[in-house]
Amino acid sequence: MTTTDLKVGQALPRLVKSPVTKTQLVMYSGASGDFNPIHTVDEFAEAAGLGGVIAHGMLTMAFVGQMLTDAIGEDGDLLNFSVRFKEMVRPGDVVTCEGTVVELQEEGATNVAVCDISAFTSPEKVVVTGTAEFRVSIT
């Protein structure tokens, strides 16, 4: 993304993740310290009424964060980032993250952009919605 052509309505580059795996969920449990068995033990998740293990919401949020940091690059600053979890993500799901610039303000030699962000596993299944604000230099 070049910063000189940043415009309201501009789509951020989409990020499509590989299918979520049970191994990934076990690894994320260790990395995050969230060992709730609804993320790793099918029998426990089924007994909890979830129909099987589900991905950590924070893992899905991390995917969206990756999309944002990829878009703004190493010289950009992610100022705010918040999401609301809408649906569960399960092993085998392919998570696609996207964002659109909805507000843009020039501040000196930088642009501050506000974006609507989301992630989905199919066109009908939005799993995360939210907003983000980032600053990039005008080049």
Backbone as a printed PyTorch tensor [residue, N CA C, xyz], in Angstrom:
tensor([[[  0.8500,  -1.1770,   0.0000],
         [  0.0000,   0.0000,   0.0000],
         [  0.8900,   1.2320,   0.0000]],

        [[  0.6700,   2.1280,  -0.9360],
         [  1.3960,   3.3880,  -0.9030],
         [  0.5690,   4.3900,  -0.1220]],

        [[  1.2430,   5.2830,   0.5600],
         [  0.5190,   6.2100,   1.4150],
         [  0.0650,   7.4590,   0.6770]],

        [[  0.6350,   7.7200,  -0.4830],
         [  0.2350,   8.9190,  -1.2060],
         [ -1.1440,   8.7530,  -1.8420]],

        [[ -1.5340,   7.5280,  -2.1030],
         [ -2.8340,   7.3200,  -2.7470],
         [ -3.8880,   6.7900,  -1.7780]],

        [[ -3.6420,   6.9050,  -0.4680],
         [ -4.6090,   6.4770,   0.5270],
         [ -5.8550,   7.3450,   0.4260]],

        [[ -7.0360,   6.6980,   0.2860],
         [ -8.2830,   7.4350,   0.1020],
         [ -9.4130,   6.8170,   0.9360]],

        [[-10.3780,   7.6370,   1.2800],
         [-11.5840,   7.1200,   1.9150],
         [-12.2600,   6.1710,   0.9190]],

        [[-12.6610,   5.0230,   1.4110],
         [-13.2840,   4.0030,   0.5620],
         [-12.2990,   2.9740,   0.0340]],

        [[-11.0080,   3.2280,   0.2370],
         [ -9.9930,   2.3100,  -0.2550],
         [ -9.9890,   1.0260,   0.5730]],

        [[ -9.9250,  -0.0970,  -0.1000],
         [ -9.8320,  -1.3850,   0.5800],
         [ -8.3770,  -1.6750,   0.9360]],

        [[ -8.1730,  -2.1890,   2.1440],
         [ -6.8480,  -2.6590,   2.5270],
         [ -6.6210,  -4.0050,   1.8510]],

        [[ -5.3560,  -4.3690,   1.6010],
         [ -5.1100,  -5.6870,   1.0040],
         [ -5.6610,  -6.8040,   1.8910]],

        [[ -6.4310,  -7.6880,   1.2840],
         [ -7.0090,  -8.8110,   2.0280],
         [ -5.9190,  -9.7730,   2.4820]],

        [[ -6.1800, -10.4250,   3.6160],
         [ -5.3080, -11.4990,   4.1040],
         [ -6.1580, -12.7630,   4.1890]],

        [[ -5.7490, -13.7990,   3.4950],
         [ -6.4340, -15.0940,   3.5470],
         [ -5.5030, -16.0740,   4.2390]],

        [[ -5.9220, -16.5730,   5.3840],
         [ -5.1030, -17.4960,   6.1620],
         [ -5.3280, -18.9360,   5.7050]],

        [[ -4.3510, -19.7720,   5.9600],
         [ -4.5100, -21.2060,   5.7140],
         [ -5.5840, -21.7440,   6.6560]],

        [[ -6.1860, -22.8950,   6.3190],
         [ -7.2080, -23.4490,   7.2180],
         [ -6.6680, -23.6070,   8.6480]],

        [[ -7.4960, -23.2440,   9.6110],
         [ -7.1520, -23.3950,  11.0250],
         [ -7.0200, -24.8880,  11.3250]],

        [[ -5.9760, -25.2510,  12.0560],
         [ -5.7570, -26.6610,  12.4140],
         [ -5.8210, -26.8500,  13.9270]],

        [[ -6.0890, -28.0960,  14.3410],
         [ -6.0800, -28.3970,  15.7740],
         [ -4.6730, -28.2180,  16.3500]],

        [[ -3.6630, -28.5400,  15.5630],
         [ -2.2860, -28.3230,  16.0170],
         [ -2.0400, -26.8440,  16.2800]],

        [[ -2.5420, -25.9960,  15.4020],
         [ -2.3990, -24.5460,  15.5760],
         [ -3.0730, -24.0990,  16.8750]],

        [[ -4.2400, -24.6890,  17.1930],
         [ -4.9460, -24.3120,  18.4190],
         [ -4.1630, -24.7390,  19.6580]],

        [[ -3.5380, -25.9170,  19.6150],
         [ -2.7090, -26.3650,  20.7450],
         [ -1.5020, -25.4360,  20.8920]],

        [[ -0.8780, -25.0960,  19.7680],
         [  0.2760, -24.1940,  19.8180],
         [ -0.1330, -22.8170,  20.3310]],

        [[ -1.3020, -22.3190,  19.9010],
         [ -1.7540, -21.0010,  20.3600],
         [ -2.0770, -21.0450,  21.8600]],

        [[ -2.6180, -22.1740,  22.3330],
         [ -2.8720, -22.3100,  23.7750],
         [ -1.5900, -22.1050,  24.5620]],

        [[ -0.5160, -22.7540,  24.1000],
         [  0.7730, -22.6210,  24.7840],
         [  1.3240, -21.2130,  24.6970]],

        [[  1.1900, -20.5990,  23.5360],
         [  1.7360, -19.2500,  23.3440],
         [  0.9520, -18.2080,  24.1360]],

        [[ -0.3710, -18.4020,  24.2240],
         [ -1.2050, -17.3820,  24.8690],
         [ -1.4420, -17.6520,  26.3530]],

        [[ -1.2550, -18.9020,  26.7690],
         [ -1.5630, -19.2620,  28.1490],
         [ -3.0350, -19.5530,  28.3660]],

        [[ -3.8280, -19.5950,  27.2830],
         [ -5.2540, -19.9120,  27.3770],
         [ -5.4230, -21.4100,  27.1180]],

        [[ -5.4680, -22.1820,  28.2050],
         [ -5.5630, -23.6310,  28.0980],
         [ -6.9920, -24.1290,  28.2900]],

        [[ -7.9940, -23.2870,  28.0700],
         [ -9.3810, -23.7300,  28.1660],
         [ -9.5690, -24.8860,  27.1890]],

        [[-10.0140, -26.0530,  27.6850],
         [-10.1170, -27.2300,  26.8130],
         [-11.1610, -27.1150,  25.6970]],

        [[-11.9900, -26.0810,  25.7040],
         [-12.9220, -25.9100,  24.5700],
         [-12.1440, -25.6500,  23.2700]],

        [[-10.8640, -25.3040,  23.3910],
         [-10.0470, -25.0270,  22.2090],
         [ -9.2270, -26.2330,  21.7480]],

        [[ -9.1500, -27.2630,  22.5980],
         [ -8.2300, -28.3540,  22.2470],
         [ -8.7880, -29.7650,  22.4480]],

        [[ -9.8500, -29.9330,  23.2300],
         [-10.3620, -31.2780,  23.5380],
         [-11.7970, -31.3810,  23.0090]],

        [[-11.9490, -32.1660,  21.9270],
         [-13.2680, -32.2760,  21.2890],
         [-14.3540, -32.7060,  22.2670]],

        [[-14.0790, -33.7320,  23.0810],
         [-15.0950, -34.2530,  24.0000],
         [-15.5540, -33.1630,  24.9760]],

        [[-14.6320, -32.3870,  25.4690],
         [-14.9710, -31.3020,  26.4070],
         [-15.8100, -30.2390,  25.6860]],

        [[-15.3770, -29.8630,  24.4820],
         [-16.1050, -28.8310,  23.7310],
         [-17.5100, -29.3160,  23.3610]],

        [[-17.6280, -30.6050,  23.0140],
         [-18.9550, -31.1420,  22.6920],
         [-19.8390, -31.1570,  23.9270]],

        [[-19.2910, -31.5640,  25.0790],
         [-20.0660, -31.5670,  26.3280],
         [-20.4840, -30.1520,  26.7130]],

        [[-19.7190, -29.1620,  26.2900],
         [-20.0500, -27.7530,  26.5790],
         [-21.0730, -27.2040,  25.5890]],

        [[-21.4960, -28.0560,  24.6420],
         [-22.5170, -27.6240,  23.6900],
         [-21.9840, -26.8730,  22.4870]],

        [[-20.6840, -26.9840,  22.2370],
         [-20.0840, -26.2380,  21.1280],
         [-19.9790, -27.0570,  19.8460]],

        [[-20.2370, -28.3590,  19.9290],
         [-20.1690, -29.1830,  18.7240],
         [-18.7470, -29.4870,  18.2800]],

        [[-17.7800, -29.3050,  19.1390],
         [-16.3710, -29.5530,  18.8270],
         [-15.5360, -28.3420,  19.2000]],

        [[-14.2220, -28.5040,  19.0580],
         [-13.3320, -27.4200,  19.4810],
         [-13.5350, -26.1700,  18.6210]],

        [[-13.2610, -25.0290,  19.2280],
         [-13.3460, -23.7420,  18.5340],
         [-12.0200, -23.0050,  18.7110]],

        [[-11.7100, -22.1650,  17.7470],
         [-10.4760, -21.3740,  17.8200],
         [-10.6110, -20.2920,  18.8890]],

        [[ -9.4920, -19.8920,  19.4330],
         [ -9.4510, -18.7740,  20.3680],
         [ -9.8630, -17.5020,  19.6210]],

        [[-10.7220, -16.7110,  20.2400],
         [-11.0990, -15.4400,  19.6140],
         [ -9.8860, -14.5570,  19.3780]],

        [[ -8.9460, -14.6090,  20.3220],
         [ -7.7600, -13.7610,  20.1740],
         [ -6.8830, -14.2040,  19.0060]],

        [[ -6.9640, -15.4830,  18.6280],
         [ -6.2290, -15.9440,  17.4450],
         [ -6.8290, -15.3050,  16.1970]],

        [[ -8.1470, -15.2860,  16.1370],
         [ -8.8200, -14.6430,  15.0000],
         [ -8.4970, -13.1490,  14.9770]],

        [[ -8.4930, -12.5250,  16.1590],
         [ -8.1350, -11.1060,  16.2250],
         [ -6.6960, -10.8970,  15.7560]],

        [[ -5.8120, -11.8330,  16.0920],
         [ -4.4130, -11.7250,  15.6590],
         [ -4.3110, -11.7800,  14.1300]],

        [[ -5.1590, -12.5860,  13.4950],
         [ -5.1580, -12.6290,  12.0330],
         [ -5.4970, -11.2430,  11.4680]],

        [[ -6.4920, -10.5930,  12.0690],
         [ -6.8740,  -9.2450,  11.6110],
         [ -5.7240,  -8.2640,  11.8730]],

        [[ -5.0780,  -8.4140,  13.0210],
         [ -3.9260,  -7.5680,  13.3210],
         [ -2.8020,  -7.7550,  12.3090]],

        [[ -2.5980,  -8.9920,  11.8710],
         [ -1.5850,  -9.2470,  10.8420],
         [ -1.9480,  -8.5400,   9.5470]],

        [[ -3.2230,  -8.5890,   9.1760],
         [ -3.6700,  -7.8920,   7.9580],
         [ -3.3760,  -6.3960,   8.0680]],

        [[ -3.6300,  -5.8160,   9.2600],
         [ -3.4010,  -4.3840,   9.4500],
         [ -1.9170,  -4.0430,   9.3870]],

        [[ -1.0930,  -4.7910,  10.0980],
         [  0.3360,  -4.4660,  10.1040],
         [  0.9750,  -4.7360,   8.7440]],

        [[  0.4930,  -5.7370,   8.0310],
         [  0.9720,  -5.9410,   6.6610],
         [  0.6140,  -4.7280,   5.7960]],

        [[ -0.5800,  -4.1890,   5.9930],
         [ -1.0520,  -3.0730,   5.1710],
         [ -0.2880,  -1.7830,   5.4650]],

        [[ -0.0140,  -1.5080,   6.7390],
         [  0.6080,  -0.2220,   7.0680],
         [  2.1280,  -0.2700,   6.9920]],

        [[  2.7120,  -1.4560,   7.0030],
         [  4.1500,  -1.5870,   6.8580],
         [  4.9210,  -1.2380,   8.1160]],

        [[  6.2220,  -1.3960,   8.0290],
         [  7.0890,  -1.1850,   9.1940],
         [  7.1600,   0.2670,   9.6330]],

        [[  6.9110,   1.2060,   8.7310],
         [  7.0020,   2.6210,   9.0850],
         [  5.6900,   3.1870,   9.6190]],

        [[  4.5980,   2.4280,   9.5360],
         [  3.3080,   2.8920,  10.0340],
         [  3.1520,   2.5870,  11.5120]],

        [[  2.2030,   3.2650,  12.1360],
         [  1.9010,   3.0440,  13.5470],
         [  0.4390,   2.6360,  13.6840]],

        [[  0.1910,   1.4840,  14.2870],
         [ -1.1730,   1.0720,  14.5990],
         [ -1.5560,   1.7650,  15.8990]],

        [[ -2.5500,   2.6680,  15.8440],
         [ -2.8980,   3.4990,  16.9950],
         [ -3.9930,   2.8800,  17.8550]],

        [[ -5.0020,   2.3250,  17.2540],
         [ -6.1250,   1.6910,  17.9480],
         [ -6.5970,   0.5140,  17.1270]],

        [[ -7.1430,  -0.4910,  17.8310],
         [ -7.5810,  -1.6980,  17.1490],
         [ -8.5570,  -2.3940,  18.0930]],

        [[ -9.8010,  -2.5220,  17.7040],
         [-10.7690,  -3.2170,  18.5420],
         [-11.7050,  -4.0380,  17.6640]],

        [[-12.1750,  -5.1560,  18.2130],
         [-13.0720,  -6.0290,  17.4530],
         [-14.1980,  -6.5320,  18.3490]],

        [[-15.2310,  -6.9970,  17.6940],
         [-16.3350,  -7.6970,  18.3570],
         [-16.4040,  -9.0750,  17.7040]],

        [[-16.4430, -10.1050,  18.5320],
         [-16.5220, -11.4720,  18.0170],
         [-17.9740, -11.8100,  17.7070]],

        [[-18.2280, -12.2880,  16.4860],
         [-19.5940, -12.5200,  16.0230],
         [-19.9520, -14.0020,  15.9120]],

        [[-18.9910, -14.8120,  15.4830],
         [-19.2340, -16.2400,  15.2620],
         [-17.9770, -17.0150,  15.6460]],

        [[-18.1510, -18.3090,  15.8440],
         [-17.0190, -19.1610,  16.1980],
         [-16.2470, -19.5690,  14.9430]],

        [[-14.9500, -19.7540,  15.1210],
         [-14.0660, -20.2800,  14.0730],
         [-13.6690, -21.6920,  14.4990]],

        [[-13.7130, -22.6130,  13.5500],
         [-13.4310, -24.0150,  13.8540],
         [-12.2650, -24.5270,  13.0080]],

        [[-11.6440, -25.6160,  13.4570],
         [-10.6050, -26.2220,  12.6270],
         [-11.1400, -26.4810,  11.2130]],

        [[-10.3240, -26.1780,  10.2430],
         [-10.7170, -26.3240,   8.8360],
         [-11.2220, -25.0370,   8.2160]],

        [[-11.6240, -24.0880,   9.0470],
         [-12.1050, -22.8020,   8.5150],
         [-10.9470, -21.9880,   7.9220]],

        [[-11.2050, -21.3680,   6.8010],
         [-10.2680, -20.4240,   6.1930],
         [-10.7520, -19.0240,   6.5590]],

        [[ -9.9300, -18.2830,   7.2870],
         [-10.3000, -16.9390,   7.7430],
         [ -9.7290, -15.9140,   6.7580]],

        [[-10.6040, -15.0750,   6.2470],
         [-10.2170, -13.9800,   5.3590],
         [-10.4480, -12.6670,   6.1080]],

        [[ -9.4270, -11.8120,   6.1020],
         [ -9.5000, -10.5260,   6.8190],
         [ -9.4790,  -9.3960,   5.7990]],

        [[-10.2690,  -8.3650,   6.0810],
         [-10.3120,  -7.2260,   5.1710],
         [-10.6040,  -5.9480,   5.9440]],

        [[-10.3570,  -4.8310,   5.2890],
         [-10.6190,  -3.5430,   5.8950],
         [-10.8340,  -2.4840,   4.8320]],

        [[-11.5310,  -1.4250,   5.2260],
         [-11.8080,  -0.3100,   4.3170],
         [-11.5820,   1.0000,   5.0580]],

        [[-10.8800,   1.9250,   4.4210],
         [-10.6510,   3.2410,   5.0070],
         [-11.9750,   4.0090,   5.0030]],

        [[-12.3990,   4.4710,   6.1820],
         [-13.6700,   5.2040,   6.2780],
         [-13.4650,   6.6730,   6.6490]],

        [[-12.2710,   7.0070,   7.1130],
         [-11.9700,   8.3890,   7.4960],
         [-10.4740,   8.5920,   7.3200]],

        [[-10.1040,   9.7710,   6.8730],
         [ -8.6910,  10.0520,   6.6400],
         [ -8.4210,  11.4980,   7.0120]],

        [[ -7.4110,  11.7160,   7.8500],
         [ -7.0410,  13.0740,   8.2470],
         [ -5.5500,  13.2610,   8.0360]],

        [[ -5.2040,  14.3500,   7.3910],
         [ -3.8030,  14.6950,   7.2290],
         [ -3.3490,  15.4180,   8.4810]],

        [[ -2.2660,  14.9520,   9.0780],
         [ -1.6890,  15.5810,  10.2750],
         [ -0.2150,  15.8040,  10.0070]],

        [[  0.1160,  16.9950,   9.5390],
         [  1.5080,  17.3000,   9.2040],
         [  1.9830,  16.4280,   8.0590]],

        [[  3.0420,  15.6860,   8.3140],
         [  3.6130,  14.8160,   7.2820],
         [  3.0590,  13.3990,   7.3400]],

        [[  1.9050,  13.2390,   8.0400],
         [  1.3280,  11.9010,   8.1440],
         [ -0.1560,  11.9290,   7.8010]],

        [[ -0.6740,  10.7610,   7.4820],
         [ -2.1060,  10.5420,   7.3450],
         [ -2.5370,   9.6220,   8.4770]],

        [[ -3.6510,   9.9560,   9.1220],
         [ -4.2510,   9.0710,  10.1120],
         [ -5.5310,   8.5420,   9.4900]],

        [[ -5.5880,   7.2190,   9.3820],
         [ -6.7300,   6.5560,   8.7460],
         [ -7.5240,   5.7750,   9.7830]],

        [[ -8.8480,   5.8550,   9.6780],
         [ -9.7490,   5.0220,  10.4640],
         [-10.3600,   4.0320,   9.4890]],

        [[-10.3930,   2.7640,   9.8880],
         [-10.8770,   1.7090,   9.0010],
         [-11.9270,   0.8590,   9.6930]],

        [[-12.9020,   0.4240,   8.9280],
         [-13.7640,  -0.6750,   9.3480],
         [-13.0270,  -1.9480,   8.9830]],

        [[-13.0100,  -2.9110,   9.8980],
         [-12.3070,  -4.1620,   9.6450],
         [-13.2380,  -5.3330,   9.9140]],

        [[-12.9590,  -6.4460,   9.2770],
         [-13.7580,  -7.6470,   9.5150],
         [-12.9650,  -8.8760,   9.1140]],

        [[-13.4670, -10.0170,   9.5770],
         [-12.9440, -11.3180,   9.1580],
         [-14.1440, -12.2230,   8.9380]],

        [[-14.0230, -13.0970,   7.9620],
         [-15.1220, -14.0170,   7.6650],
         [-14.5710, -15.3590,   7.2330]],

        [[-15.4150, -16.3890,   7.3910],
         [-15.0300, -17.7320,   6.9530],
         [-15.8180, -18.1600,   5.7250]],

        [[-16.8370, -17.4090,   5.3830],
         [-17.5990, -17.5610,   4.1390],
         [-18.3210, -16.2370,   3.9470]],

        [[-18.8360, -15.9840,   2.7440],
         [-19.5320, -14.7020,   2.5510],
         [-20.6820, -14.4960,   3.5370]],

        [[-21.2670, -15.5830,   4.0170],
         [-22.3990, -15.4700,   4.9390],
         [-21.9840, -15.4950,   6.4020]],

        [[-20.7310, -15.8180,   6.6980],
         [-20.3230, -15.9950,   8.0890],
         [-19.2030, -15.0290,   8.4630]],

        [[-19.6160, -13.8480,   8.9560],
         [-18.6650, -12.8640,   9.4670],
         [-18.3410, -13.2560,  10.9020]],

        [[-17.0620, -13.4350,  11.2020],
         [-16.6610, -13.9020,  12.5310],
         [-16.1610, -12.7800,  13.4280]],

        [[-15.7130, -11.6760,  12.8290],
         [-15.1920, -10.5370,  13.5880],
         [-15.5300,  -9.2550,  12.8390]],

        [[-15.9400,  -8.2280,  13.5730],
         [-16.0490,  -6.8830,  13.0120],
         [-15.3520,  -5.9280,  13.9760]],

        [[-14.9590,  -4.7770,  13.4820],
         [-14.3150,  -3.8210,  14.3670],
         [-13.8200,  -2.5930,  13.6450]],

        [[-12.9750,  -1.8570,  14.3570],
         [-12.3910,  -0.6490,  13.7940],
         [-10.8940,  -0.6090,  14.1340]],

        [[-10.1710,   0.1000,  13.3190],
         [ -8.7400,   0.2960,  13.5560],
         [ -8.3660,   1.6970,  13.1060]],

        [[ -7.3470,   2.2310,  13.7290],
         [ -6.8170,   3.5450,  13.3670],
         [ -5.3080,   3.4060,  13.2430]],

        [[ -4.7570,   3.9130,  12.1650],
         [ -3.3040,   3.8550,  11.9980],
         [ -2.7800,   5.1320,  11.3720]],

        [[ -1.4830,   5.3600,  11.5900],
         [ -0.7910,   6.5400,  11.0570],
         [  0.2950,   6.0760,  10.1070]],

        [[  0.3540,   6.7160,   8.9450],
         [  1.4140,   6.4340,   7.9780],
         [  1.9700,   7.7650,   7.4910]],

        [[  3.2430,   7.7560,   7.1590],
         [  3.8790,   8.9510,   6.6090],
         [  3.3790,   9.1940,   5.1970]],

        [[  3.2660,  10.4640,   4.8520],
         [  2.9350,  10.8210,   3.4840],
         [  4.2420,  10.8200,   2.7140]],

        [[  4.3150,   9.9730,   1.7160],
         [  5.5710,   9.8610,   0.9590],
         [  5.4410,  10.4840,  -0.4030]]])
